[in-house]
Amino acid sequence: MIVDPSALEAYREVMEDEADEFIADITSSFYANARELFLKMDEALAKDDIEGFVRAAHTFKSTAATVGAMPLSGLLADLEKRGGSEPLAGLQPLIPPLKQAYEEVEKKLRELYP
């Protein structure tokens, strides 16, 4: 499952009438943060900035989990861990599949929450 809808649907029980707006804010922030975090990861790879790469992967991992994108979060957890223990240059080939996984998550979220 690319996205577990229960992660965001849980807000409906708590927020009732305000849930749609809140979920829209969360997903909108997720899309904006993803673009920013991809840029930070790319910049960190280019500069061989381990700390910057690990921090961006960690933040992205958490935001992916917030929207229920657990497979994407798992990929980011792996990159976060490997970024702290392997040369960053070796992680560069993992970025295009990560971006593809993100695009699938965004597509699914937009279907679930237009």
Tab-separated table of C-alpha atoms in Angstrom:
chain	number	residue	atom	x	y	z
A	1	MET	CA	0.000	0.000	0.000
A	2	ILE	CA	1.576	3.253	-1.171
A	3	VAL	CA	-0.428	5.361	1.288
A	4	ASP	CA	-2.304	4.204	4.351
A	5	PRO	CA	-5.355	6.487	4.415
A	6	SER	CA	-5.968	5.776	8.092
A	7	ALA	CA	-3.063	8.088	8.978
A	8	LEU	CA	-4.999	11.145	7.835
A	9	GLU	CA	-8.507	9.796	8.285
A	10	ALA	CA	-7.876	9.617	12.025
A	11	TYR	CA	-8.180	13.411	12.073
A	12	ARG	CA	-11.805	13.156	10.933
A	13	GLU	CA	-12.783	11.525	14.222
A	14	VAL	CA	-11.115	14.221	16.275
A	15	MET	CA	-11.672	17.346	14.196
A	16	GLU	CA	-15.025	16.551	12.589
A	17	ASP	CA	-16.071	19.558	10.428
A	18	GLU	CA	-12.573	21.046	10.359
A	19	ALA	CA	-10.867	17.835	9.244
A	20	ASP	CA	-11.058	18.436	5.485
A	21	GLU	CA	-9.297	21.783	5.775
A	22	PHE	CA	-6.727	20.372	8.188
A	23	ILE	CA	-5.974	17.385	5.915
A	24	ALA	CA	-5.669	19.748	2.945
A	25	ASP	CA	-3.130	21.813	4.916
A	26	ILE	CA	-1.147	18.707	5.848
A	27	THR	CA	-0.994	17.381	2.287
A	28	SER	CA	-0.174	20.805	0.862
A	29	SER	CA	2.654	21.192	3.360
A	30	PHE	CA	3.872	17.700	2.545
A	31	TYR	CA	4.129	18.525	-1.183
A	32	ALA	CA	5.965	21.791	-0.507
A	33	ASN	CA	8.287	20.212	2.063
A	34	ALA	CA	9.066	17.319	-0.276
A	35	ARG	CA	10.261	19.699	-2.999
A	36	GLU	CA	12.405	21.582	-0.488
A	37	LEU	CA	13.826	18.408	1.055
A	38	PHE	CA	14.697	16.927	-2.336
A	39	LEU	CA	16.629	20.126	-3.074
A	40	LYS	CA	18.425	19.896	0.271
A	41	MET	CA	19.301	16.249	-0.335
A	42	ASP	CA	20.588	17.034	-3.834
A	43	GLU	CA	22.653	19.956	-2.515
A	44	ALA	CA	24.046	17.841	0.314
A	45	LEU	CA	25.038	15.098	-2.128
A	46	ALA	CA	26.757	17.642	-4.376
A	47	LYS	CA	28.674	19.128	-1.412
A	48	ASP	CA	29.304	15.771	0.294
A	49	ASP	CA	27.489	17.247	3.308
A	50	ILE	CA	26.708	14.176	5.411
A	51	GLU	CA	24.961	16.094	8.195
A	52	GLY	CA	22.748	18.001	5.752
A	53	PHE	CA	21.838	14.831	3.865
A	54	VAL	CA	20.988	12.863	6.998
A	55	ARG	CA	18.952	15.759	8.426
A	56	ALA	CA	16.941	16.161	5.195
A	57	ALA	CA	16.324	12.404	4.928
A	58	HIS	CA	15.233	12.286	8.581
A	59	THR	CA	12.802	15.184	8.203
A	60	PHE	CA	11.387	13.783	4.961
A	61	LYS	CA	11.009	10.353	6.593
A	62	SER	CA	8.905	11.871	9.349
A	63	THR	CA	6.696	13.911	7.051
A	64	ALA	CA	6.099	10.884	4.815
A	65	ALA	CA	4.988	8.881	7.848
A	66	THR	CA	2.635	11.677	8.881
A	67	VAL	CA	0.661	11.317	5.629
A	68	GLY	CA	0.702	7.520	5.820
A	69	ALA	CA	3.341	6.969	3.133
A	70	MET	CA	5.100	4.221	5.037
A	71	PRO	CA	6.990	2.617	2.108
A	72	LEU	CA	8.387	6.048	1.202
A	73	SER	CA	9.207	6.673	4.851
A	74	GLY	CA	11.035	3.336	4.916
A	75	LEU	CA	13.139	4.268	1.875
A	76	LEU	CA	14.052	7.518	3.578
A	77	ALA	CA	14.904	5.737	6.831
A	78	ASP	CA	17.303	3.549	4.859
A	79	LEU	CA	18.898	6.603	3.222
A	80	GLU	CA	19.140	8.344	6.588
A	81	LYS	CA	20.917	5.348	8.108
A	82	ARG	CA	23.193	4.756	5.141
A	83	GLY	CA	23.990	8.473	4.872
A	84	GLY	CA	25.565	8.309	8.287
A	85	SER	CA	27.694	5.258	7.543
A	86	GLU	CA	28.459	5.150	3.796
A	87	PRO	CA	30.023	7.561	1.320
A	88	LEU	CA	27.297	9.848	-0.007
A	89	ALA	CA	28.463	9.412	-3.590
A	90	GLY	CA	27.288	5.806	-3.435
A	91	LEU	CA	23.776	6.917	-2.481
A	92	GLN	CA	23.255	9.134	-5.533
A	93	PRO	CA	21.778	6.265	-7.632
A	94	LEU	CA	19.076	5.789	-4.978
A	95	ILE	CA	17.636	9.276	-5.471
A	96	PRO	CA	15.797	8.724	-8.798
A	97	PRO	CA	13.864	5.706	-7.411
A	98	LEU	CA	13.109	7.758	-4.302
A	99	LYS	CA	11.719	10.554	-6.471
A	100	GLN	CA	9.613	8.019	-8.374
A	101	ALA	CA	8.255	6.642	-5.097
A	102	TYR	CA	7.402	10.182	-3.990
A	103	GLU	CA	5.566	10.874	-7.263
A	104	GLU	CA	3.447	7.761	-6.700
A	105	VAL	CA	2.645	8.907	-3.163
A	106	GLU	CA	1.706	12.389	-4.338
A	107	LYS	CA	-0.534	10.957	-7.065
A	108	LYS	CA	-2.304	8.698	-4.558
A	109	LEU	CA	-2.737	11.471	-2.007
A	110	ARG	CA	-4.208	13.749	-4.665
A	111	GLU	CA	-6.661	10.972	-5.589
A	112	LEU	CA	-7.647	10.464	-1.946
A	113	TYR	CA	-7.733	14.151	-1.020
A	114	PRO	CA	-8.407	16.224	-4.162
